[in-house]
Coordinates of C-alpha atoms and ligand atoms in Angstrom, one line a residue:
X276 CA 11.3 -125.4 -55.2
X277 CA 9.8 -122.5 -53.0
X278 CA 6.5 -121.4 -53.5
X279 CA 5.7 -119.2 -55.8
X280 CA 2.3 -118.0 -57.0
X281 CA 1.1 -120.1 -59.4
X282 CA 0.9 -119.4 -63.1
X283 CA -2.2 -119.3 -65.0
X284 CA -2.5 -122.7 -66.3
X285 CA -1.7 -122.9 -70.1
X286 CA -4.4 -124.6 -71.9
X287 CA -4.9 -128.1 -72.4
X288 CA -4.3 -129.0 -76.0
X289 CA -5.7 -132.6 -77.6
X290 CA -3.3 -135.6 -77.5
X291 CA -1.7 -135.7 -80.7
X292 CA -3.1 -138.6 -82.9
X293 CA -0.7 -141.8 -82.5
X294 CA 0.8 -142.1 -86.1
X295 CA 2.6 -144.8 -87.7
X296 CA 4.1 -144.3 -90.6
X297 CA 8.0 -144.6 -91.4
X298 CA 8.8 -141.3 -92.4
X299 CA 9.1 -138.5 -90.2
X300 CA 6.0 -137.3 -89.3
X301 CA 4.8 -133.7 -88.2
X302 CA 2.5 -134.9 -84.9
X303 CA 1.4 -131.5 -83.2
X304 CA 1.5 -127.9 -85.4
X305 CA 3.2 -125.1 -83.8
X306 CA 0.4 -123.6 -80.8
X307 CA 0.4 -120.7 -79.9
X308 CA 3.0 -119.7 -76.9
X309 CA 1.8 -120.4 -73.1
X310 CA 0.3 -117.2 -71.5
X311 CA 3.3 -116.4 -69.9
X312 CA 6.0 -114.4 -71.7
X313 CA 9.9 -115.5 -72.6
X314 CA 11.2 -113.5 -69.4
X315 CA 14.2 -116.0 -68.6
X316 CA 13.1 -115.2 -65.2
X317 CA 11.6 -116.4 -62.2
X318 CA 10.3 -120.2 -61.3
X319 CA 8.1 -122.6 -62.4
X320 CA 5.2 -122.9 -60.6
X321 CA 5.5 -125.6 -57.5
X322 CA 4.5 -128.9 -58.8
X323 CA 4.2 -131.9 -56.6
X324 CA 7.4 -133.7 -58.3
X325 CA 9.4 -130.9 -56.8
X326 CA 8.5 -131.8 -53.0
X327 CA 8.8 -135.0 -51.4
X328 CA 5.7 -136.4 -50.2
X329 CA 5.7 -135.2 -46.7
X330 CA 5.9 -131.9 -47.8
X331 CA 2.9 -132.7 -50.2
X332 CA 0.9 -133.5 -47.3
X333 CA 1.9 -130.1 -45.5
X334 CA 0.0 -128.3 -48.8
X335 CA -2.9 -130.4 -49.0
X336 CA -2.8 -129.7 -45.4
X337 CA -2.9 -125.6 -46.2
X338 CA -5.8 -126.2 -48.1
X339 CA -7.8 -127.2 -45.5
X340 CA -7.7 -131.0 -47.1
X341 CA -6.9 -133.9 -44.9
X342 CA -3.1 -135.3 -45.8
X343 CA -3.6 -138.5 -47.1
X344 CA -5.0 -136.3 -50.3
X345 CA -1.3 -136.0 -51.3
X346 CA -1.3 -139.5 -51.8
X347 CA -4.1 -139.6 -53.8
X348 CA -3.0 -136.7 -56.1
X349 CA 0.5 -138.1 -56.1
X350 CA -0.3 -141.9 -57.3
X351 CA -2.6 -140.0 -60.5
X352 CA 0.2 -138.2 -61.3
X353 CA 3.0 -140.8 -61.0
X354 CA 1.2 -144.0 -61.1
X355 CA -1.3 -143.4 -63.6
X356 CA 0.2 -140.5 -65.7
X357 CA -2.5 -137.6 -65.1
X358 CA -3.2 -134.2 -63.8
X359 CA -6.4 -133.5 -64.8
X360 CA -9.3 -133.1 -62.3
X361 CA -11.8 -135.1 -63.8
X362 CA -9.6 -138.2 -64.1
X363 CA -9.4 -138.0 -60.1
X364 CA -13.4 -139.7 -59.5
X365 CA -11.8 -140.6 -55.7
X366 CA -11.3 -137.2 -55.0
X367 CA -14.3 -134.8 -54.0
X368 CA -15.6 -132.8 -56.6
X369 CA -15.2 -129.5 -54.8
X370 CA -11.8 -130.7 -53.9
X371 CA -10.2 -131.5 -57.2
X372 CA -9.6 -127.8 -58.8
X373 CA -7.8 -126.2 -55.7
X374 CA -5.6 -129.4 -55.2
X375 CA -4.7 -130.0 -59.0
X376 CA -4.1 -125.9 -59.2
X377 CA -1.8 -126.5 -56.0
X378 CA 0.1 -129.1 -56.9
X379 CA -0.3 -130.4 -60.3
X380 CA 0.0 -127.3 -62.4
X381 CA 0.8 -128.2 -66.3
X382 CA 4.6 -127.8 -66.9
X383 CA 5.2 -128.5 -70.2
X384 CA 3.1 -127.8 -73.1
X385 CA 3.8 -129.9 -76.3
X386 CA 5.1 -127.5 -79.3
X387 CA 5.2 -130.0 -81.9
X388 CA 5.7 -133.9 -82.1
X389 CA 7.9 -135.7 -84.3
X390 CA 8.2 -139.7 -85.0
X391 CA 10.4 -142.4 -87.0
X392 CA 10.9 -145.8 -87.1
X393 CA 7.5 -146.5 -87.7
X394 CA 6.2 -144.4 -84.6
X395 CA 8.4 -146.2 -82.1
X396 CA 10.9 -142.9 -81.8
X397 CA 8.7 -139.8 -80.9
X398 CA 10.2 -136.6 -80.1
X399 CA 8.4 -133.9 -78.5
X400 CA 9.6 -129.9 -78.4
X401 CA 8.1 -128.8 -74.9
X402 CA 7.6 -124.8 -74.0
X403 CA 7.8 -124.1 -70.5
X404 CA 5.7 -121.6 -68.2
X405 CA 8.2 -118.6 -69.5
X406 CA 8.9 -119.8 -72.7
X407 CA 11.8 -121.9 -72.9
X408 CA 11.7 -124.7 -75.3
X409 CA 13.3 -128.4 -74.1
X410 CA 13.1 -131.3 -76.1
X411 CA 12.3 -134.8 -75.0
X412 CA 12.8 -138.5 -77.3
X413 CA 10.7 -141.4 -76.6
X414 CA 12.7 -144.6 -78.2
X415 CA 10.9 -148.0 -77.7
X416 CA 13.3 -151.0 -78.3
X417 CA 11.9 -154.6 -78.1
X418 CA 12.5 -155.3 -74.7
X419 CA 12.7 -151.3 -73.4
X420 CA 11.3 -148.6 -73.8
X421 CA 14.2 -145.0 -72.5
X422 CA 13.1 -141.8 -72.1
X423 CA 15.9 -139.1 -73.4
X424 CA 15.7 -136.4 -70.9
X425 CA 16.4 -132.4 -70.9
X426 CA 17.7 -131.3 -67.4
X427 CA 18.2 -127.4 -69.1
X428 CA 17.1 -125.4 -71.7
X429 CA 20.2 -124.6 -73.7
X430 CA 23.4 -125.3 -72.1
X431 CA 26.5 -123.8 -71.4
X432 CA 29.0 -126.3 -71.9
X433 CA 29.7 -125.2 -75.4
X434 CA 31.1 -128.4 -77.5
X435 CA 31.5 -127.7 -80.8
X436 CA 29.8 -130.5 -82.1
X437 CA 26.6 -130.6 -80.4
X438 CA 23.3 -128.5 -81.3
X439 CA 22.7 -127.7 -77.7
X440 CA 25.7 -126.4 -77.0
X441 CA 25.8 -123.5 -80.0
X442 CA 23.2 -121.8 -78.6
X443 CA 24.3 -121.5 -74.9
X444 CA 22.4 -121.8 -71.5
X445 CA 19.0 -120.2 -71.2
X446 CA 18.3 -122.0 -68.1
X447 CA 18.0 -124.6 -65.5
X448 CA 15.2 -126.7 -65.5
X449 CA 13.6 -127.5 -62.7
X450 CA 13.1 -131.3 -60.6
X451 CA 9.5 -131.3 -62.2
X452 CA 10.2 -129.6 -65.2
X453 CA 12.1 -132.8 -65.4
X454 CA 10.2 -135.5 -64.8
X455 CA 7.0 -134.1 -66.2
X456 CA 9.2 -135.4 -69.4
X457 CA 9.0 -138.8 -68.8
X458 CA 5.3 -138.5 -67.3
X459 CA 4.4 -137.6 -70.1
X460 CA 5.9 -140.6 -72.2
X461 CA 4.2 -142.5 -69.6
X462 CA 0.9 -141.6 -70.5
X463 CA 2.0 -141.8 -74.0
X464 CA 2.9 -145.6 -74.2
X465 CA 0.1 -146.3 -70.8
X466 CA -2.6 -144.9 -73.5
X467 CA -1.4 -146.8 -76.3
X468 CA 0.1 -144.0 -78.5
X469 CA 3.4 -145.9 -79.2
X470 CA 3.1 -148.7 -81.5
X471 CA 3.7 -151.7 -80.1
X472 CA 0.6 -152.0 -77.6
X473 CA 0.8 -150.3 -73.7
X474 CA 3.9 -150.3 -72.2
X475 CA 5.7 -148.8 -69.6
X476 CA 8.8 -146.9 -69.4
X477 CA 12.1 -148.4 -68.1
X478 CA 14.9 -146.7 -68.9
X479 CA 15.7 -143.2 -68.2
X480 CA 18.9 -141.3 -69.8
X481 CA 19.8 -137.6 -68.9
X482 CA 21.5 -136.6 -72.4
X483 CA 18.7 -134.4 -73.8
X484 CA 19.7 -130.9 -73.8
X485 CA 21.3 -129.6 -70.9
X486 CA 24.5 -130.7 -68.5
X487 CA 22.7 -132.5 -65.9
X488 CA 25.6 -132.2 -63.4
X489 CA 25.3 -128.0 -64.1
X490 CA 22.1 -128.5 -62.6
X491 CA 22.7 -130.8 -59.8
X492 CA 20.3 -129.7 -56.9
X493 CA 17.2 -130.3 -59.4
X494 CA 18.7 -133.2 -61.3
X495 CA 19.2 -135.4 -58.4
X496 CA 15.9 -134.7 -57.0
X497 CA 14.3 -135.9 -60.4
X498 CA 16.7 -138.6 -60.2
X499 CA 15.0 -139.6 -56.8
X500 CA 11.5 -138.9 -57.4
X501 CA 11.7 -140.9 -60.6
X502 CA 13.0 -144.1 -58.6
X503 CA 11.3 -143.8 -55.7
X504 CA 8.2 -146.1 -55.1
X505 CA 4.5 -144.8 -56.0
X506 CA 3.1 -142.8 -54.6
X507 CA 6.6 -141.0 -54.0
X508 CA 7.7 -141.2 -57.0
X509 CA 7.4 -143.2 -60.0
X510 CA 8.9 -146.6 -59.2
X511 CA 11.5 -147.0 -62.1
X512 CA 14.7 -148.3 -61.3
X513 CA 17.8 -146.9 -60.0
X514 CA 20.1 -149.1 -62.4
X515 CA 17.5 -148.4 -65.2
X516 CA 18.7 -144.4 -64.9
X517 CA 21.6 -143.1 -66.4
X518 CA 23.2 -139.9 -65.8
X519 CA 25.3 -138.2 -68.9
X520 CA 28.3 -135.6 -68.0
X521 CA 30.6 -133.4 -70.0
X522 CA 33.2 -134.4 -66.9
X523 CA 32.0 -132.2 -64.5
X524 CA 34.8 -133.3 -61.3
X525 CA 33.6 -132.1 -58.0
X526 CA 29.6 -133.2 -59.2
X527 CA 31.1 -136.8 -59.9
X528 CA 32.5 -137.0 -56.7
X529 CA 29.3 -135.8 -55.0
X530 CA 26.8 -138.0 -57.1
X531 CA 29.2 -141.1 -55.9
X532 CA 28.4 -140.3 -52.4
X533 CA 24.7 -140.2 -52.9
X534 CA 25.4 -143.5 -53.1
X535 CA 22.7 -144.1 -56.0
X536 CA 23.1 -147.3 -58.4
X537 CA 22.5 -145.1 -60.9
X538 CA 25.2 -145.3 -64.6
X539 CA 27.2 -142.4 -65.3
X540 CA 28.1 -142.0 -68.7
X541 CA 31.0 -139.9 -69.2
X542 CA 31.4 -138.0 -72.5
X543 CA 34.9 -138.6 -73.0
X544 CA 35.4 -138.0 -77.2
X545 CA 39.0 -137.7 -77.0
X546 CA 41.9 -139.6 -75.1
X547 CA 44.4 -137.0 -75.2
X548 CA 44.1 -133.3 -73.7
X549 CA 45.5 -131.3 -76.6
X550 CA 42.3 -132.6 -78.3
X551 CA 39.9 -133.0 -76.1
X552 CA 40.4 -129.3 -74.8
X553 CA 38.8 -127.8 -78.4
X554 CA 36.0 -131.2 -78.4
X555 CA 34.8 -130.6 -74.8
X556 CA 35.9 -127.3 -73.7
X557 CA 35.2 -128.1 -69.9
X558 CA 39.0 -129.8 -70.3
X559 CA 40.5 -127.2 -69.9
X560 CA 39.6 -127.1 -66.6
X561 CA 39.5 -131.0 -65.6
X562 CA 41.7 -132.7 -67.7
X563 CA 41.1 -136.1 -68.8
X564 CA 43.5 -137.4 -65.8
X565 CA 40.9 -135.9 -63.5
X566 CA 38.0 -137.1 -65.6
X567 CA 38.7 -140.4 -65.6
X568 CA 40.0 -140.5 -61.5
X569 CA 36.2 -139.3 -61.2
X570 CA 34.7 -141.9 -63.3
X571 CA 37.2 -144.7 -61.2
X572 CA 36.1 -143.1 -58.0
X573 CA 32.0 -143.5 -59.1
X574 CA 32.5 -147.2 -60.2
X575 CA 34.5 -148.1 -56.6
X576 CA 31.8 -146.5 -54.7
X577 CA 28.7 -147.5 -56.5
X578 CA 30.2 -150.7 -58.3
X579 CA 28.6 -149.6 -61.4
X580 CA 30.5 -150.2 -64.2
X581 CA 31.4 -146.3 -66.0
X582 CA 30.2 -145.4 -69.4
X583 CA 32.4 -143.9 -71.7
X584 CA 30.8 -141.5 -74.3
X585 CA 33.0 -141.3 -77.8
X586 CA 31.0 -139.5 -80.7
X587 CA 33.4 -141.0 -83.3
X588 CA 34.6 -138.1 -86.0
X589 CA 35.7 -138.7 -88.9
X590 CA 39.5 -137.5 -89.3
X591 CA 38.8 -135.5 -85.8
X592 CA 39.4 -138.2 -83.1
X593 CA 38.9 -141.7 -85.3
X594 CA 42.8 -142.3 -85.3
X595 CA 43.9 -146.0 -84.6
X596 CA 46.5 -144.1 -82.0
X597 CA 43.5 -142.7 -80.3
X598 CA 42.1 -146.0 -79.9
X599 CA 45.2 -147.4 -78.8
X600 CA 45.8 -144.8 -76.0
X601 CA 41.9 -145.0 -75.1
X602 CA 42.4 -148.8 -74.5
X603 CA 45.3 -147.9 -72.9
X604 CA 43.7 -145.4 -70.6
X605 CA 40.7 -147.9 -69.6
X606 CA 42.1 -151.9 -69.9
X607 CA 41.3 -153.3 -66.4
X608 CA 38.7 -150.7 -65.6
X609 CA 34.8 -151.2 -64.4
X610 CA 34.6 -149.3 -67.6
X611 CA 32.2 -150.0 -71.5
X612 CA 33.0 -147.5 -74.3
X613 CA 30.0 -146.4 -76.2
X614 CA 30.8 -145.4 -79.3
X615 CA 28.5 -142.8 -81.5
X616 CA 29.0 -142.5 -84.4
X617 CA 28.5 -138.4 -85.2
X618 CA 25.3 -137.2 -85.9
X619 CA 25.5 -134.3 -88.1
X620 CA 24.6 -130.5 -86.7
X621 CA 23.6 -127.7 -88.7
X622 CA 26.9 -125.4 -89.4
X623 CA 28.9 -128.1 -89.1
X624 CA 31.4 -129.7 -91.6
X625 CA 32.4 -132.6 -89.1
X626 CA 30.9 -136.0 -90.3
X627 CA 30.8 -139.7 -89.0
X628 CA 33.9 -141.8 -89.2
X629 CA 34.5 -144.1 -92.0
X630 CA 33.5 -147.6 -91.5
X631 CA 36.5 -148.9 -91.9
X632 CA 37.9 -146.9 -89.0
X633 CA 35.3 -147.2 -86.9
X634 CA 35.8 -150.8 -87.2
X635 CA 39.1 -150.5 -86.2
X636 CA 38.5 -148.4 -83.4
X637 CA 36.6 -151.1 -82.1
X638 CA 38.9 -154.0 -82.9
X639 CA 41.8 -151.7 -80.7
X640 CA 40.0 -151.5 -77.8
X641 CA 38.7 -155.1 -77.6
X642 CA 42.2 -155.8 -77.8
X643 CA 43.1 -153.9 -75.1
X644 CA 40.1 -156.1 -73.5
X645 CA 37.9 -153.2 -73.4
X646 CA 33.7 -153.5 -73.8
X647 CA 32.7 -151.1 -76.8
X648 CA 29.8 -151.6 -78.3
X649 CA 28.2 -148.1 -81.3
X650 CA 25.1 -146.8 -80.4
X651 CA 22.3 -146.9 -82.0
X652 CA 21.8 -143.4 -83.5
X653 CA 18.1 -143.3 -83.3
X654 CA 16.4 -140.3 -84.3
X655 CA 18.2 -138.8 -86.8
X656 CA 15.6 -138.0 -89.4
X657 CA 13.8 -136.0 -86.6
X658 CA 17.0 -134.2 -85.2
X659 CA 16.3 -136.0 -82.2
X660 CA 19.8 -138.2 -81.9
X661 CA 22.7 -137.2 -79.8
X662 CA 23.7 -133.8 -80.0
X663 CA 21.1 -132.6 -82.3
X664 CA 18.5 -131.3 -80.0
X665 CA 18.6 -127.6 -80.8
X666 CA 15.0 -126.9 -79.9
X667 CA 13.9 -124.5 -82.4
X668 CA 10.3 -123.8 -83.1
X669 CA 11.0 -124.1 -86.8
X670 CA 10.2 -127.8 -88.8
X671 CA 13.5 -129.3 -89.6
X672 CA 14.4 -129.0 -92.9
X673 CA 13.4 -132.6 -94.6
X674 CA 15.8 -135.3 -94.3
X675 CA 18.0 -136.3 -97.2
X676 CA 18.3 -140.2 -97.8
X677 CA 16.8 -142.2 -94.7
X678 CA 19.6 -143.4 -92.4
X679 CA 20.3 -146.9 -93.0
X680 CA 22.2 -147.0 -89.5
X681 CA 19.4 -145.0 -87.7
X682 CA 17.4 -148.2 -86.6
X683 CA 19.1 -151.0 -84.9
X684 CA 22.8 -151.6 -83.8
Ligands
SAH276 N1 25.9 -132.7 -71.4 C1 25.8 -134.1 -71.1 C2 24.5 -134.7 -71.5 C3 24.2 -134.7 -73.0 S1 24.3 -136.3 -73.5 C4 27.0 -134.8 -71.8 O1 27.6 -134.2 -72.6 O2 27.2 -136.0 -71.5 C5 24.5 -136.2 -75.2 C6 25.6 -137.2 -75.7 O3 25.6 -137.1 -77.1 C7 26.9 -136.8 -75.1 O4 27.7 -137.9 -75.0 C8 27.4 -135.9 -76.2 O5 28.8 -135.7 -76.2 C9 26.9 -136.6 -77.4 N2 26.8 -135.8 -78.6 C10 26.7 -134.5 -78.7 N3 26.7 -134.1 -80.0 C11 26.8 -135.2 -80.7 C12 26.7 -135.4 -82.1 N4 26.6 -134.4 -83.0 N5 26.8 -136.7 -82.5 C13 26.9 -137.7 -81.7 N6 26.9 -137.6 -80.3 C14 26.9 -136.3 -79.9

């Protein structure tokens, strides 16, 4: 990110209370917007997650501060989850304001919070410095705890049965926009908010709102400064990160030649062309030939085996054919099918398969010697699973019946 002058912080507002109840919960009322105004336009202010450290240094350096100050800001901000001056007692007091308003301006501030499963899935609506809102889920699992990232606001990919993408692109995010997101878990779970006790998070997955490969430049930046060692990043790692694509071609080939262990996850949701054209419009421009060649091309290159996103619909893409030609398409691969099972979206009259046929999806492509395992559809009851971030400013209407299927695989 270039410089830009830096936006009048947005207040500070109190850590929501850490809840625990079972039913979704209503963390943080709406606050009032951030002092900047919905203008679509311009950058966010530089943030030190944008730079690498060296360049850190060359600001602290501007400032008249001696360069090792970077590190110091850098390992508060990555290591130990703030940006707030007076958690920085090994900084001078005269120099903590000019180097937090330099380098650690506040992002993100939290709209409103929402948790299920008894406080261990927290989603939190952010609005940025201009107004966008991004959404961010927290899931802690017994022996993880992922972070469920935005890379945009919107996005532009358009699938019919997502949230996201009815409302279209509003804009990129950038590399700190994004990894203020799982900062901000950090200091969430570090401070004992998440049932459970402190923890730290391990897993990051990049299938929040947005197409991360649309965003590429920013995206891989987070992808590094999240997995690089404190004080340059946040030391989580590489394996642990997962990046989530509609199928975008060229971007696969050039995230394999990063050569990152990072997973791809590909969101596939249709074997055939003819359907996957109307389920992920983006086919009509790489077909599934060219998707899959992609995918082949990331696992020879990185050895990581491929993950292959299938939101299972019920009479849409559920038929035992589909499964066959699926298994076809991926027996002998460095391949795992993920199957979701569909989360509903507002406006939409497409529901999640029968069990019965999601069963037999799965017993088609373990014969065909294929890895599938459903996901785990956490979330639900706060709109926060797979494909229903939306990010509206509105409460969600109150769940029906709790999901029996929402906890768990
Ligand atoms: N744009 C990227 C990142 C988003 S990831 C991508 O498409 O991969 C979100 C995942 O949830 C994708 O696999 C997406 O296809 C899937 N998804 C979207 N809407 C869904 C829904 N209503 N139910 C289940 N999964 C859904």
């Amino acid at each position: 990110m270039s410089a830009t002058s830096p936006a009048p912080e947005p207040a500070r507002p109190e850590e929501p209370a850490g809840l625990q109840g079972t039913a979704p919960l209503v963390l943080a009322s709406p606050r009032p917007a951030s002092p900047r105004p919905a203008s679509g336009r311009g950058r966010p202010p530089r943030h030190l997650a944008d730079l690498p450290l060296a360049e850190r240094r060359g600001v602290v350096a501007g400032l008249g501060q001696p360069p090792f100050r970077a590190s110091q800001l850098s390992r508060h901000f990555f290591g130990r989850y703030t940006d707030r001056p007076e958690e920085m007692s090994d900084l001078p007091l005269a120099a903590r304001d000019p180097l937090t308003r330099a380098l650690l301006p506040r992002l993100l501030t939290p709209e409103r919070e929402l948790a299920c499963d008894g406080g261990t899935t927290r989603k939190t609506l952010w609005r940025t410095f201009d107004g966008a809102l991004v959404e961010s889920v927290l899931m802690r699992y017994p022996d993880r705890v992922t972070m469920c990232v935005s890379s945009q606001a919107g996005c532009g990919m358009a699938c019919p049965f997502c949230a996201t993408g009815q409302a279209g692109l509003t804009r990129n995010l950038s590399t700190a926009e994004i990894v203020a997101q799982v900062v901000a878990g950090a200091r969430m779970l570090a401070d004992g908010q998440v049932p459970g006790g402190a923890g730290r998070v391990s897993n990051v997955v990049f299938m929040g709102m947005g197409e991360p490969l649309a965003n590429y430049a920013s995206v891989l930046a987070a992808v590094r400064r999240l997995t690089e060692p404190v004080p340059e990043g946040m030391g989580i790692s590489q394996r642990s990160v997962t990046v989530s694509t509609v199928g975008l071609v060229p971007a696969i080939a050039r995230l394999a030649a990063e050569r990152l262990s990072v997973t791809l996850a590909v969101s596939l949701h249709a074997p055939d062309d003819e359907l996957r054209d109307t389920l992920v419009p983006v086919n009509r421009r790489w077909k599934v030939a060219d998707v899959l060649d992609a995918a082949w091309g990331y696992a020879a290159t990185t050895g990581r085996r491929v993950s292959i996103e299938y939101a299972l619909i019920r009479d849409i893409n559920d038929h035992a054919w589909r499964a066959d030609l699926l298994g076809s398409l991926l027996a002998g691969r460095l391949a795992h099918v993920n199957l979701i099972p569909l989360n509903p979206t507002p406006g939409s009259k497409w529901t999640a398969s029968r069990p019965a046929a999601q069963r037999e999806f799965v017993r088609r492509l373990e014969a065909h010697g294929v890895p599938v395992t459903v996901r785990d559809t956490r979330g639900r009851e706060i709109d926060g699973a797979c494909g229903q971030l939306a990010a509206s400013a509105v409460a969600p209407a109150p769940s029906s019946a709790p999901t029996p299927s929402s906890v768990g695989r």
